[in-house]
Coordinates of C-alpha atoms in Angstrom, one line a residue:
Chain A
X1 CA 46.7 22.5 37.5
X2 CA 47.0 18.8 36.3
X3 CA 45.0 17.7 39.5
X4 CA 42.4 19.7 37.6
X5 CA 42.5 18.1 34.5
X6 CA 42.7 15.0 36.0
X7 CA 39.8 15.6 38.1
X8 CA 38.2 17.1 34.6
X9 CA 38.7 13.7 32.6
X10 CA 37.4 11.0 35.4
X11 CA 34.3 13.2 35.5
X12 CA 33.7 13.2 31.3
X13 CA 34.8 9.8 31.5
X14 CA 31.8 9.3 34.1
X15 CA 29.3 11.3 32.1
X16 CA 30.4 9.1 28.9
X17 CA 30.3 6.4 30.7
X18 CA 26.5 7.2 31.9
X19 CA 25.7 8.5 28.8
X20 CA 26.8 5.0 26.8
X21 CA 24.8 2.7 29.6
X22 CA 21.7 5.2 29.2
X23 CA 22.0 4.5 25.4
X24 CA 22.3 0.9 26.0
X25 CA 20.1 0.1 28.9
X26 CA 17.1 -1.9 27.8
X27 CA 13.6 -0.2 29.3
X28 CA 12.5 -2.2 32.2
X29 CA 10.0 -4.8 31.5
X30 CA 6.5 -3.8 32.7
X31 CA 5.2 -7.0 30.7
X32 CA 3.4 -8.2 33.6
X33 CA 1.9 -4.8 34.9
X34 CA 0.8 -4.1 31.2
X35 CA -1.4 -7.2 31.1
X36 CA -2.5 -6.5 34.3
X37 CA -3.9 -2.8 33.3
X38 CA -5.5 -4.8 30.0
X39 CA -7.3 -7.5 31.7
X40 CA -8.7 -4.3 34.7
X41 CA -9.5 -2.4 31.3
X42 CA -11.1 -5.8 29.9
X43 CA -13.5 -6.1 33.3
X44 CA -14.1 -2.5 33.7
X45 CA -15.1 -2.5 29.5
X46 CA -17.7 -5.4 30.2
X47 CA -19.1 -3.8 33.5
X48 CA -20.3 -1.0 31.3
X49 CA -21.6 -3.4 29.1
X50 CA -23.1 -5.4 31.2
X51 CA -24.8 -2.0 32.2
X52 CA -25.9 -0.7 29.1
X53 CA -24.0 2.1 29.8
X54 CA -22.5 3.1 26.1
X55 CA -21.0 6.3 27.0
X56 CA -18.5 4.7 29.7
X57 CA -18.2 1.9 27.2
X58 CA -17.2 3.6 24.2
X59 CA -13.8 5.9 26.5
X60 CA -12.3 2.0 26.3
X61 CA -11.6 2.7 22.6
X62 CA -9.4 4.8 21.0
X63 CA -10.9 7.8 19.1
X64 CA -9.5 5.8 15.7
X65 CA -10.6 2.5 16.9
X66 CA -12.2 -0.2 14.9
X67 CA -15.3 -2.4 15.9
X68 CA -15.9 -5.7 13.2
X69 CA -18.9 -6.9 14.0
X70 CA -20.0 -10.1 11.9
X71 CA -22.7 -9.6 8.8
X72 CA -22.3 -5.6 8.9
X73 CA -19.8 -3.1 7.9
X74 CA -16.7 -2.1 9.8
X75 CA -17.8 0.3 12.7
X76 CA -14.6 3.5 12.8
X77 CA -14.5 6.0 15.3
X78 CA -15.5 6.0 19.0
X79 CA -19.0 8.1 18.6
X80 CA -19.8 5.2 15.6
X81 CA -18.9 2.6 18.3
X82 CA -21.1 4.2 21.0
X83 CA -24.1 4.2 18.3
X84 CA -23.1 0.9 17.8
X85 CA -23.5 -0.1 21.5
X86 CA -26.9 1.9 21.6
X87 CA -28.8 -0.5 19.5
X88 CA -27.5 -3.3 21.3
X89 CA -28.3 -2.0 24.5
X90 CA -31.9 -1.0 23.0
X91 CA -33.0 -4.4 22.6
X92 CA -35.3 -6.0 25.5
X93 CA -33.5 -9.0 25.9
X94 CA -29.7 -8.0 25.2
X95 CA -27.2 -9.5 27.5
X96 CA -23.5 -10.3 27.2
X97 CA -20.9 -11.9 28.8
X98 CA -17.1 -12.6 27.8
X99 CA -14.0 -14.2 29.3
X100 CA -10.4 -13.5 28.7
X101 CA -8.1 -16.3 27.6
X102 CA -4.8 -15.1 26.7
X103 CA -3.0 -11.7 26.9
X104 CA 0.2 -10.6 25.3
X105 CA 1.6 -7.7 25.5
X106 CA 4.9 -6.4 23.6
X107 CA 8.1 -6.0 25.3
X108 CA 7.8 -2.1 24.5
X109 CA 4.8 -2.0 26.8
X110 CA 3.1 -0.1 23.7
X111 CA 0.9 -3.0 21.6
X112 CA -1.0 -5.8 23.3
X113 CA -3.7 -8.1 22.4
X114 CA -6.5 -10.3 23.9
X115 CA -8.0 -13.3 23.0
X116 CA -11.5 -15.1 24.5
X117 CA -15.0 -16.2 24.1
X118 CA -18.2 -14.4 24.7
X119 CA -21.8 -15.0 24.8
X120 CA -24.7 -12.3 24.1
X121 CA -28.3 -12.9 24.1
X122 CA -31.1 -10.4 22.1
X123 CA -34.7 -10.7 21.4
X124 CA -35.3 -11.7 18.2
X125 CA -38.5 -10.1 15.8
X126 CA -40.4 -11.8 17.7
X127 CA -39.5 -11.1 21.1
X128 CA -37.5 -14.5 21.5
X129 CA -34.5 -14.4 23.4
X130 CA -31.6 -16.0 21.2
X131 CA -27.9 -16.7 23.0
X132 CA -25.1 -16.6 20.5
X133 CA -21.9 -17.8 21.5
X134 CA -18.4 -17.2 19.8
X135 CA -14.4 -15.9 20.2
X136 CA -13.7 -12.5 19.7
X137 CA -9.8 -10.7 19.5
X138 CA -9.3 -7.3 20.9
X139 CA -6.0 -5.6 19.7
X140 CA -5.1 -3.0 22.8
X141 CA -2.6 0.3 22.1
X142 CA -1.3 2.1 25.1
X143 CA -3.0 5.6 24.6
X144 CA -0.3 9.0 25.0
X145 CA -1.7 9.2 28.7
X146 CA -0.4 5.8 29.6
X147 CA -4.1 4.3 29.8
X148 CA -4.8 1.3 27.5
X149 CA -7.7 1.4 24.5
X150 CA -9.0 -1.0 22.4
X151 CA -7.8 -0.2 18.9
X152 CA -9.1 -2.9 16.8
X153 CA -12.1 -5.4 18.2
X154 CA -13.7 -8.4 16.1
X155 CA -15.3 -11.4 17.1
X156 CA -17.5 -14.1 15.5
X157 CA -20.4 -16.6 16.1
X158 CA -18.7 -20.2 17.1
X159 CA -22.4 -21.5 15.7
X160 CA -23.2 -23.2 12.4
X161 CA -24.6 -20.6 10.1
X162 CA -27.3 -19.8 9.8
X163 CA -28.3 -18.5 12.8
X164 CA -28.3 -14.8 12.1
X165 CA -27.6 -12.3 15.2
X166 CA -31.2 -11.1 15.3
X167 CA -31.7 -7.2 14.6
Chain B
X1 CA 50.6 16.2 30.6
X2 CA 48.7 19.0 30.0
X3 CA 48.4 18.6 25.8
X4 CA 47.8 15.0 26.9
X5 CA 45.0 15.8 28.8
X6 CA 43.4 18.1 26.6
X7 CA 43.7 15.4 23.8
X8 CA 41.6 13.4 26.3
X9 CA 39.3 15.9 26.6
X10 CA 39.1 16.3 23.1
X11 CA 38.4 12.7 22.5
X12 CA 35.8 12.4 25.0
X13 CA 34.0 15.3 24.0
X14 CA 34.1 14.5 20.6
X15 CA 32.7 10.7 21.6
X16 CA 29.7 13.2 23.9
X17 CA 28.6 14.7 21.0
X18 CA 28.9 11.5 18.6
X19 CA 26.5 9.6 21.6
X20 CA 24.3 12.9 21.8
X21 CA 23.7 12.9 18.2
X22 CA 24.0 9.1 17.4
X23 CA 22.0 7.2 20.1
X24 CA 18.4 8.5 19.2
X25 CA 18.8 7.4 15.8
X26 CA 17.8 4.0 15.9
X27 CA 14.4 4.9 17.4
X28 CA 13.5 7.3 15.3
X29 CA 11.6 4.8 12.2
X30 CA 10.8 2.0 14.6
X31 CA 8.6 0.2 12.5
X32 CA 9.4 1.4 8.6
X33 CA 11.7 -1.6 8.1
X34 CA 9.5 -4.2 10.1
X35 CA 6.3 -2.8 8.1
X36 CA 8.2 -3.1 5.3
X37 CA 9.1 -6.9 6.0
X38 CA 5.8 -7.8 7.4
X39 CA 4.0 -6.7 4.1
X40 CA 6.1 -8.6 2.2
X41 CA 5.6 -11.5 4.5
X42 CA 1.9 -11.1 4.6
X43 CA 2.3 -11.2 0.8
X44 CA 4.1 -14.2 0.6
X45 CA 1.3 -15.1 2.8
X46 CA -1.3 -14.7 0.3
X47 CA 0.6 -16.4 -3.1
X48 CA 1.1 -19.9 -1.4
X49 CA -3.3 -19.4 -0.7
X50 CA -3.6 -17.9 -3.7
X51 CA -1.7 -21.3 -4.7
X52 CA -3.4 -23.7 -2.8
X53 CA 0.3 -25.0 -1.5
X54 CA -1.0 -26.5 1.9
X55 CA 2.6 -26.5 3.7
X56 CA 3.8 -23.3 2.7
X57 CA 0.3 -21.5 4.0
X58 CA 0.7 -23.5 7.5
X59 CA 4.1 -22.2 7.8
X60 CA 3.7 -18.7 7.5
X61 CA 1.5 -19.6 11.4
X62 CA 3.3 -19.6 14.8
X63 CA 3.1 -23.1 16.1
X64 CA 0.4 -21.8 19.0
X65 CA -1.2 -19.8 16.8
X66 CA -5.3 -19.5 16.7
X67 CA -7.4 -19.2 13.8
X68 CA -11.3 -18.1 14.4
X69 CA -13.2 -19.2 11.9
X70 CA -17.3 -17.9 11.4
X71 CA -19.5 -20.0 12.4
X72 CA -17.0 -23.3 13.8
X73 CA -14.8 -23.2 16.9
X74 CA -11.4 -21.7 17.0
X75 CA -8.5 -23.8 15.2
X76 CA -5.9 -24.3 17.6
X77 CA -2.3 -25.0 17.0
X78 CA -0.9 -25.8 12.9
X79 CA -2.6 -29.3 13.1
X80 CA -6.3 -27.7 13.4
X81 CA -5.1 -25.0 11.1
X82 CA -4.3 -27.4 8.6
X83 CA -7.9 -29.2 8.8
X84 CA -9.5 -25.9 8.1
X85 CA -7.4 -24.5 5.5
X86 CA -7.4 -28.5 3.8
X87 CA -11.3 -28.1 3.5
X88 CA -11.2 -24.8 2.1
X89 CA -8.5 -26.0 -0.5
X90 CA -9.9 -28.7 -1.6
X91 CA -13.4 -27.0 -2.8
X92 CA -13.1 -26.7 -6.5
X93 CA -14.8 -23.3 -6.8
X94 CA -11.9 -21.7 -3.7
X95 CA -10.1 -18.1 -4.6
X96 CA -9.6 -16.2 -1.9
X97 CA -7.7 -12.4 -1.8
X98 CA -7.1 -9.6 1.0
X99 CA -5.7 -6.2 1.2
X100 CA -4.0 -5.0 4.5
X101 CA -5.8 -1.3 5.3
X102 CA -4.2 -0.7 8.4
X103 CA -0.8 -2.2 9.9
X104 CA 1.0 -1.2 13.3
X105 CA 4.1 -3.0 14.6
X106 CA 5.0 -2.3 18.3
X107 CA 8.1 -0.2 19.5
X108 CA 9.9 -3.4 20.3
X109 CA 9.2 -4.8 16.8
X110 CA 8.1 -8.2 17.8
X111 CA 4.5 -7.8 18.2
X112 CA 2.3 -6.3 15.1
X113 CA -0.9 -6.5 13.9
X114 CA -2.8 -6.1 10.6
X115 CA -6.7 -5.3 9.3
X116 CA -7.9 -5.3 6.1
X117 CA -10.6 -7.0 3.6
X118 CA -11.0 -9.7 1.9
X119 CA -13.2 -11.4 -0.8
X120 CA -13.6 -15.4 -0.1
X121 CA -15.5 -17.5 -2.9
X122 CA -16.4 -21.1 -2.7
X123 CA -18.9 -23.2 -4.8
X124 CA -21.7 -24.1 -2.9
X125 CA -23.2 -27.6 -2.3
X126 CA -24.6 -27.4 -6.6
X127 CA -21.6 -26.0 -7.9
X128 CA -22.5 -22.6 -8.1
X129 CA -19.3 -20.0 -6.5
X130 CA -20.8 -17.7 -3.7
X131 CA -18.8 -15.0 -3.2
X132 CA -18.3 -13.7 0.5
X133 CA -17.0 -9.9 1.0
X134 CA -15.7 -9.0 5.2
X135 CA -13.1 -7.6 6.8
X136 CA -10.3 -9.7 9.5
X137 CA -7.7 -8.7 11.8
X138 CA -4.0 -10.5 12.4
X139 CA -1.9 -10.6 15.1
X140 CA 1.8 -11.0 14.3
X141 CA 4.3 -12.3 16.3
X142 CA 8.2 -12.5 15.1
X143 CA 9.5 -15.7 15.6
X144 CA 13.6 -16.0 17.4
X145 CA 14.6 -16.4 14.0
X146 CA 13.2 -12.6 13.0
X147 CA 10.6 -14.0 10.6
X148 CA 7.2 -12.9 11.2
X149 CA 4.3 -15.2 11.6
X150 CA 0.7 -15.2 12.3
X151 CA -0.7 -15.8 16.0
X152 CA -4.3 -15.3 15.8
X153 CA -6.5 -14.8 12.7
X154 CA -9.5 -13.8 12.8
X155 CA -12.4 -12.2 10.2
X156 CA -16.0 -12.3 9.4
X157 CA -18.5 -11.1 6.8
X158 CA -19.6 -8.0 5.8
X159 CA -22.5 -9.1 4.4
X160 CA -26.1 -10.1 6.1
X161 CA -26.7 -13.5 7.5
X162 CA -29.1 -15.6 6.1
X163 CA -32.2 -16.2 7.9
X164 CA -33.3 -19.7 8.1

């Protein structure tokens, strides 16, 4: 009988014990695998870029994601974004290009952002190619299916004004 | 023995339960108090521009933070921050205001980031104020002594460019 209550108390003491270190254990830190998956996001994004190919780019953002794109409104929701990418891709001359420079992702593995330079080329009115070149920041949100999306993505022209982005 | 024991059982269930229910709690609003604190820092933020107080605008940046600036190269580091925010102070015609429209701080409440818009005037080279209307994003970073500070900053216009 007291064996058993012995035996009884070491093993709630166990599960308490478990139970306490499961409260207090910090969740491993995927830091480094995180800004891995951002930067393969990152290339994969600009591949479909690169290819004009707006449906593929536009899965990169989240559904409630937010394109800033300089002299123009704020661009909201992933089908405005693949509209957005359409008229890009519809000029002759369009061409784009962008590096990563610095990636940080939070310890929680949930919120990361990305920093960098790009450089797109369009046809202006009159046919002319014209390369602008500038720094954008991409703020990334790990998505309920563990993939990473871009949530919030502005950049700017490193180039005195005015040279306009032709349309 | 055996009322001992069962006193220890009581106890350790009784902590079970008190674990069960009170571990999850913390979790549960991750980011209400950081939003909270982060608005109120963005805020402060805004008065010392709003005041043109040079020092008290740099200090509310992370000492490797980035400013992108339209139309000039990024600002890197509080000493290139400085020159830029220097030249915008020291036009006559400056005002400059923002309002955060979006704001999402990461599980691990170190990390957040803001949107918004702003409205930027300036006089221009003949005195006249131009007033500039665009939208900007923020990346937040909470320092080791749990204040928040800007990393990158970034914006541009909402309006058309000029064509030369």
């Amino acid at each position: 009988m007291g064996r058993a209550y012995i035996a009884g108390i070491l093993l709630a003491s166990v599960g308490l014990m478990g139970l306490t270190s499961a409260c207090q254990r910090q969740a491993p830190d995927t830091r480094a695998a995180d800004e891995q998956a951002v930067r393969a996001a990152d290339a994969d994004s600009l591949k479909a870029a690169q290819a004009k190919d707006c449906e593929r780019w536009a899965t990169f953002y989240a559904s409630d994601a937010s394109l800033f794109p300089p002299n123009a409104p704020i661009v909201t929701g992933r089908d405005a974004i693949r509209n957005f990418c359409s008229q890009l891709a519809a000029n002759a001359g369009f061409a784009i290009s962008w590096q990563i420079a610095k990636v940080e992702v939070s310890r929680a593995g949930d919120l990361a952002y990305a920093q960098g330079s790009y450089e797109m080329t369009l046809n202006d009115a009159k046919g002319k190619p014209v390369t602008d070149r500038g720094k954008w920041v991409v703020v990334h949100k790990r998505q309920a299916d563990g993939t990473w999306k871009f949530v919030a993505d502005i950049f700017n022209s490193d180039l005195p004004a005015p040279v306009a982005p032709p349309r | 023995m055996r009322t001992l024991s069962f006193a220890a059982m009581v106890v350790l269930c009784g902590g079970f339960f008190g674990l069960l229910l009170g571990c999850p709690q913390p979790v549960q609003t991750p980011g209400a108090t950081e939003e909270a604190a982060l608005r109120e820092t963005d805020a402060a933020f805004l008065r010392a521009v709003e005041a043109r107080d040079l020092e008290r605008a740099l200090s509310f940046y992370a000492d490797d933070a980035a400013m992108f600036p339209p139309n000039a190269r990024v600002a890197t580091g509080r000493e290139a921050i400085r020159a830029a925010w220097s030249s915008e102070f020291a036009n006559p015609g400056f005002a400059l205001t923002w309002h955060i429209t979006k704001i999402e701080v990461a599980q691990s409440r170190e990390l957040a980031y803001t949107q918004g818009t702003y409205e930027f005037t300036l006089n221009d080279p003949t005195g006249r104020p131009v007033t500039d209307r665009g939208k900007y994003v923020v990346v937040w970073k909470k320092q080791p002594d749990g204040a928040w500070k800007l990393l990158a900053d970034i914006w541009n216009s909402d309006q058309a460019a000029h064509t030369p």
